[in-house]
Amino acid sequence: MKLKIALLSDIHGNVTALEAVLADAKKEQVTDYWFLGDLLAPGTGRRKILDLMAALPISLQVRGNWEDSIWNALHGKLDISRPSHLYMVCLCQYLLEEVTPEELDRLHELPLQLLTKVGDLEIAVTHHLPDKNWGRELIHIGQQENFDRLFEGNNCAIAIYGHIHQQFLRYATGGQMIINPGSIGQPFFLDACLRKDLRAQYAILKIDEQGLADVDFRRVAYDVNKELEMARTLKLPYYEVYYESLVNGIHHTHNHDLLRAISEREDYVAQLKEFLDVTHEVTM
């Protein structure tokens, strides 16, 4: 038995980065793919990303927090007086130009955690915590007891999660291995020097008869200018926020002052009128 499993996480709509990663995975003769959540938004990819993923032999998928946020926007559960909520509703409207509501519903129906077995290895897979796909508990300086929660209620030797957008390997108190493959669409670093390298990130698990043969953390260059040109052509909402994440590695998802300034300048509330009339339930 010789398996190569590509761990894909936090694509965030960056279709150009995803294409580069999939080309690299093909070159590495990957045999299986696991998806750890956060597929669409805030990037350009819509139908094309869904088609790329549908063509892969994906055997395992879990739900990210952005699947939940987009679903909440779709079903009118956000308060557009809050800049971050208006941001999400605008992105949802952009997605619906090519993606059906039913497809967004199906992404929202993915589980938070899956337990699987490969050979003799039992593996737990989540986007973040087993019962919570958002938050900061599992950042690089997180408390050990939070990382140990990945192994509560299971006998797994390995836990894999996404969400923090950083490639990561550490161990639980009981010695179990914890792996984060990083982010394909929006790599993140606190250190300014490391932040200069924003190549797409993923990882390949290599498993053979003896067990886990290797964890191969991959970084793949892609054409950032092509992705940004696509964003301009498609009139991607909040373009400058997307630009900052791809070029400078700075993420403004919760920068309410900046999001408010952009939304007022672009008059996004007026542009959303028809969409909001359809959802009916959005809190004004």
Coordinates of C-alpha atoms in Angstrom, one line a residue:
M1 CA 0.0 0.0 0.0
K2 CA 1.4 3.4 -1.1
L3 CA -1.0 6.3 -0.8
K4 CA -0.6 10.0 -1.4
I5 CA -3.4 12.1 0.0
A6 CA -3.5 15.8 -0.8
L7 CA -4.8 18.0 2.0
L8 CA -6.6 21.0 0.5
S9 CA -7.8 23.7 2.8
D10 CA -8.9 27.3 2.8
I11 CA -9.1 27.8 -1.0
H12 CA -11.3 30.9 -0.4
G13 CA -12.3 31.3 -4.0
N14 CA -8.7 31.7 -5.4
V15 CA -9.2 29.7 -8.5
T16 CA -5.7 30.5 -10.0
A17 CA -4.0 29.2 -6.8
L18 CA -6.2 26.1 -6.8
E19 CA -5.3 25.3 -10.4
A20 CA -1.6 25.6 -9.6
V21 CA -2.0 23.3 -6.6
L22 CA -3.9 20.7 -8.5
A23 CA -1.3 20.7 -11.3
D24 CA 1.4 20.1 -8.6
A25 CA -0.6 17.4 -7.0
K26 CA -1.0 15.6 -10.3
K27 CA 2.7 15.9 -10.9
E28 CA 3.3 14.3 -7.5
Q29 CA 0.9 11.5 -8.4
V30 CA -1.6 12.1 -5.6
T31 CA -4.1 9.2 -5.2
D32 CA -6.7 10.9 -3.0
Y33 CA -7.9 14.3 -1.9
W34 CA -9.3 15.5 1.4
F35 CA -11.0 18.9 1.6
L36 CA -10.9 20.8 5.0
G37 CA -13.3 23.6 4.3
D38 CA -13.6 27.2 3.2
L39 CA -14.0 26.7 -0.5
L40 CA -15.7 29.8 -2.0
A41 CA -15.2 33.6 -1.3
P42 CA -13.8 36.1 -1.1
G43 CA -12.0 35.3 -4.3
T44 CA -13.0 35.1 -8.0
G45 CA -13.8 31.4 -8.3
R46 CA -17.4 30.3 -8.5
R47 CA -18.6 27.7 -11.1
K48 CA -15.0 26.9 -12.1
I49 CA -13.9 26.0 -8.6
L50 CA -17.0 23.7 -8.2
D51 CA -16.1 22.1 -11.5
L52 CA -12.5 21.6 -10.5
M53 CA -13.4 20.0 -7.2
A54 CA -16.1 17.8 -8.8
A55 CA -13.4 16.4 -11.1
L56 CA -11.2 15.2 -8.3
P57 CA -11.4 11.9 -6.4
I58 CA -12.3 13.5 -3.1
S59 CA -13.0 10.9 -0.5
L60 CA -13.5 13.2 2.5
Q61 CA -14.9 16.7 3.1
V62 CA -15.7 18.8 6.1
R63 CA -17.4 22.2 6.5
G64 CA -15.5 25.4 7.1
N65 CA -16.8 28.6 8.8
W66 CA -17.1 30.4 5.4
E67 CA -19.6 27.7 4.3
D68 CA -21.7 28.7 7.3
S69 CA -21.2 32.5 6.7
I70 CA -22.2 32.3 3.0
W71 CA -25.2 30.1 4.0
N72 CA -26.3 32.7 6.6
A73 CA -26.0 35.4 3.9
L74 CA -28.0 33.3 1.4
H75 CA -30.8 32.8 3.9
G76 CA -31.1 36.4 5.2
K77 CA -29.6 35.7 8.6
L78 CA -27.1 38.6 8.6
D79 CA -27.4 42.2 9.7
I80 CA -26.2 44.4 6.9
S81 CA -25.7 47.3 9.3
R82 CA -22.6 45.5 10.4
P83 CA -19.8 46.0 7.8
S84 CA -18.5 42.4 8.0
H85 CA -22.0 41.1 7.4
L86 CA -22.6 43.4 4.5
Y87 CA -19.3 42.2 3.1
M88 CA -20.5 38.6 3.3
V89 CA -23.9 39.4 1.7
C90 CA -22.2 41.1 -1.2
L91 CA -19.9 38.1 -1.7
C92 CA -22.9 35.8 -1.6
Q93 CA -24.7 37.8 -4.3
Y94 CA -21.5 37.6 -6.4
L95 CA -21.5 33.8 -6.0
L96 CA -25.1 33.4 -7.0
E97 CA -24.4 34.7 -10.4
E98 CA -22.9 31.3 -11.2
V99 CA -23.6 29.0 -8.2
T100 CA -27.1 27.8 -7.2
P101 CA -28.6 28.2 -3.8
E102 CA -28.9 24.4 -3.6
E103 CA -25.1 24.0 -4.1
L104 CA -24.4 26.5 -1.3
D105 CA -26.9 24.5 0.9
R106 CA -25.0 21.3 0.2
L107 CA -21.7 22.8 1.2
H108 CA -23.4 23.9 4.5
E109 CA -24.5 20.3 5.0
L110 CA -21.0 19.0 5.2
P111 CA -20.0 17.6 8.7
L112 CA -17.8 19.5 11.2
Q113 CA -15.7 16.4 11.8
L114 CA -15.0 13.1 10.1
L115 CA -13.0 10.1 11.5
T116 CA -11.4 7.8 9.0
K117 CA -8.9 5.0 8.9
V118 CA -6.1 4.5 6.4
G119 CA -4.3 1.2 6.9
D120 CA -3.8 1.0 10.7
L121 CA -3.9 4.8 11.1
E122 CA -7.0 6.4 12.6
I123 CA -7.3 10.0 11.6
A124 CA -9.6 12.8 12.8
V125 CA -10.3 15.6 10.3
T126 CA -11.9 19.0 11.0
H127 CA -11.8 22.6 9.8
H128 CA -11.1 23.8 13.4
L129 CA -12.4 22.2 16.6
P130 CA -14.6 19.1 16.4
D131 CA -17.7 21.0 17.4
K132 CA -16.8 24.5 16.3
N133 CA -15.4 25.6 12.9
W134 CA -14.6 29.2 13.8
G135 CA -12.4 30.9 16.4
R136 CA -8.8 31.3 17.5
E137 CA -8.3 28.4 19.8
L138 CA -6.0 26.5 17.5
I139 CA -3.7 29.3 16.4
H140 CA 0.0 28.7 16.7
I141 CA 0.1 30.0 20.3
G142 CA -3.1 28.3 21.4
Q143 CA -3.4 26.5 24.7
Q144 CA -2.3 22.8 24.7
E145 CA -5.7 21.7 26.1
N146 CA -7.4 23.1 23.0
F147 CA -5.2 21.0 20.7
D148 CA -5.9 18.0 22.9
R149 CA -9.6 18.5 22.2
L150 CA -9.0 17.2 18.6
F151 CA -8.6 13.7 20.2
E152 CA -11.6 13.7 22.6
G153 CA -13.9 10.8 22.0
N154 CA -11.7 9.0 19.5
N155 CA -8.6 6.8 19.3
C156 CA -7.0 8.6 16.5
A157 CA -3.2 8.9 16.1
I158 CA -3.4 11.9 13.8
A159 CA -5.6 15.0 13.7
I160 CA -5.8 17.3 10.7
Y161 CA -7.4 20.7 10.6
G162 CA -7.4 23.9 8.6
H163 CA -8.7 27.4 9.4
I164 CA -5.5 29.2 10.6
H165 CA -4.0 29.5 7.1
Q166 CA -0.6 28.4 8.4
Q167 CA 1.3 25.2 7.7
F168 CA 1.8 23.5 11.1
L169 CA 2.9 20.3 12.8
R170 CA 2.8 19.7 16.5
Y171 CA 1.8 17.0 19.0
A172 CA -1.0 16.5 21.5
T173 CA -0.3 15.8 25.2
G174 CA -0.8 12.1 24.5
G175 CA 1.8 12.2 21.7
Q176 CA -0.7 12.2 18.8
M177 CA 0.3 14.1 15.7
I178 CA -1.5 17.3 14.6
I179 CA -1.2 18.6 11.0
N180 CA -2.3 21.8 9.3
P181 CA -1.7 22.0 5.6
G182 CA -2.0 25.8 5.4
S183 CA -4.1 27.8 3.0
I184 CA -4.3 27.5 -0.8
G185 CA -6.0 30.8 -1.3
Q186 CA -4.8 33.1 1.5
P187 CA -1.6 32.0 3.4
F188 CA -1.0 34.0 6.6
F189 CA 2.1 34.9 8.6
L190 CA 2.5 37.2 11.5
D191 CA 6.2 37.6 10.7
A192 CA 6.8 40.3 8.1
C193 CA 9.7 38.4 6.5
L194 CA 7.8 35.2 6.2
R195 CA 4.8 37.1 4.8
K196 CA 6.8 37.9 1.7
D197 CA 6.2 34.3 0.5
L198 CA 2.5 33.9 -0.2
R199 CA 2.7 30.9 -2.5
A200 CA -0.3 28.6 -2.3
Q201 CA 0.0 26.0 0.5
Y202 CA -1.1 22.4 0.8
A203 CA 0.3 19.1 2.1
I204 CA 0.6 15.5 1.0
L205 CA 0.3 12.6 3.4
K206 CA 2.4 9.7 2.2
I207 CA 1.2 6.4 3.8
D208 CA 2.6 3.0 3.2
E209 CA 2.5 -0.5 4.9
Q210 CA 4.4 0.7 7.9
G211 CA 2.3 3.9 8.5
L212 CA 2.8 7.6 7.9
A213 CA 5.9 7.7 5.7
D214 CA 6.0 11.5 5.2
V215 CA 4.1 14.8 5.6
D216 CA 5.1 16.8 2.6
F217 CA 4.3 20.5 3.1
R218 CA 4.1 22.0 -0.3
R219 CA 4.2 25.6 -1.5
V220 CA 3.2 26.3 -5.1
A221 CA 3.8 29.5 -7.0
Y222 CA 0.9 30.9 -9.1
D223 CA 0.1 33.9 -11.2
V224 CA -1.2 36.4 -8.6
N225 CA -1.5 39.1 -11.3
K226 CA -3.8 36.8 -13.3
E227 CA -6.0 36.3 -10.3
L228 CA -6.2 40.0 -9.6
E229 CA -6.9 40.9 -13.2
M230 CA -9.8 38.3 -13.2
A231 CA -11.1 40.0 -10.0
R232 CA -11.1 43.4 -11.7
T233 CA -12.7 42.0 -14.8
L234 CA -15.5 40.3 -12.9
K235 CA -16.0 43.3 -10.6
L236 CA -15.3 41.3 -7.5
P237 CA -16.8 43.1 -4.5
Y238 CA -14.3 44.7 -2.1
Y239 CA -11.5 44.2 -4.6
E240 CA -8.9 46.1 -2.5
V241 CA -9.5 43.8 0.4
Y242 CA -8.8 40.8 -1.9
Y243 CA -5.7 42.6 -3.3
E244 CA -4.3 43.1 0.2
S245 CA -4.7 39.5 1.1
L246 CA -3.0 38.2 -2.0
V247 CA -0.2 40.8 -2.4
N248 CA 0.6 41.8 1.2
G249 CA -0.8 38.8 3.2
I250 CA -3.0 41.2 5.3
H251 CA -6.6 40.1 5.8
H252 CA -9.3 42.6 6.5
T253 CA -12.3 40.4 7.0
H254 CA -13.0 42.0 10.4
N255 CA -11.7 45.5 9.7
H256 CA -15.0 47.2 10.1
D257 CA -13.7 50.7 9.5
L258 CA -12.2 49.7 6.1
L259 CA -15.1 47.6 5.1
R260 CA -17.6 50.4 6.0
A261 CA -15.5 52.9 4.0
I262 CA -15.5 50.7 0.9
S263 CA -19.2 49.8 1.1
E264 CA -20.2 53.5 1.4
R265 CA -17.9 54.5 -1.5
E266 CA -19.3 51.7 -3.7
D267 CA -22.8 52.1 -2.4
Y268 CA -23.2 48.4 -2.0
V269 CA -26.4 48.6 0.0
A270 CA -28.2 50.1 -3.1
Q271 CA -26.7 47.5 -5.3
L272 CA -28.0 44.8 -3.0
K273 CA -31.6 46.0 -3.1
E274 CA -33.0 43.3 -5.4
F275 CA -31.0 40.5 -3.6
L276 CA -32.3 41.7 -0.3
D277 CA -35.9 41.8 -1.6
V278 CA -35.5 38.2 -2.6
T279 CA -34.2 37.0 0.8
H280 CA -36.8 39.0 2.7
E281 CA -35.4 38.0 6.1
V282 CA -32.3 40.1 6.2
T283 CA -32.2 42.4 9.2
M284 CA -32.0 46.0 8.0

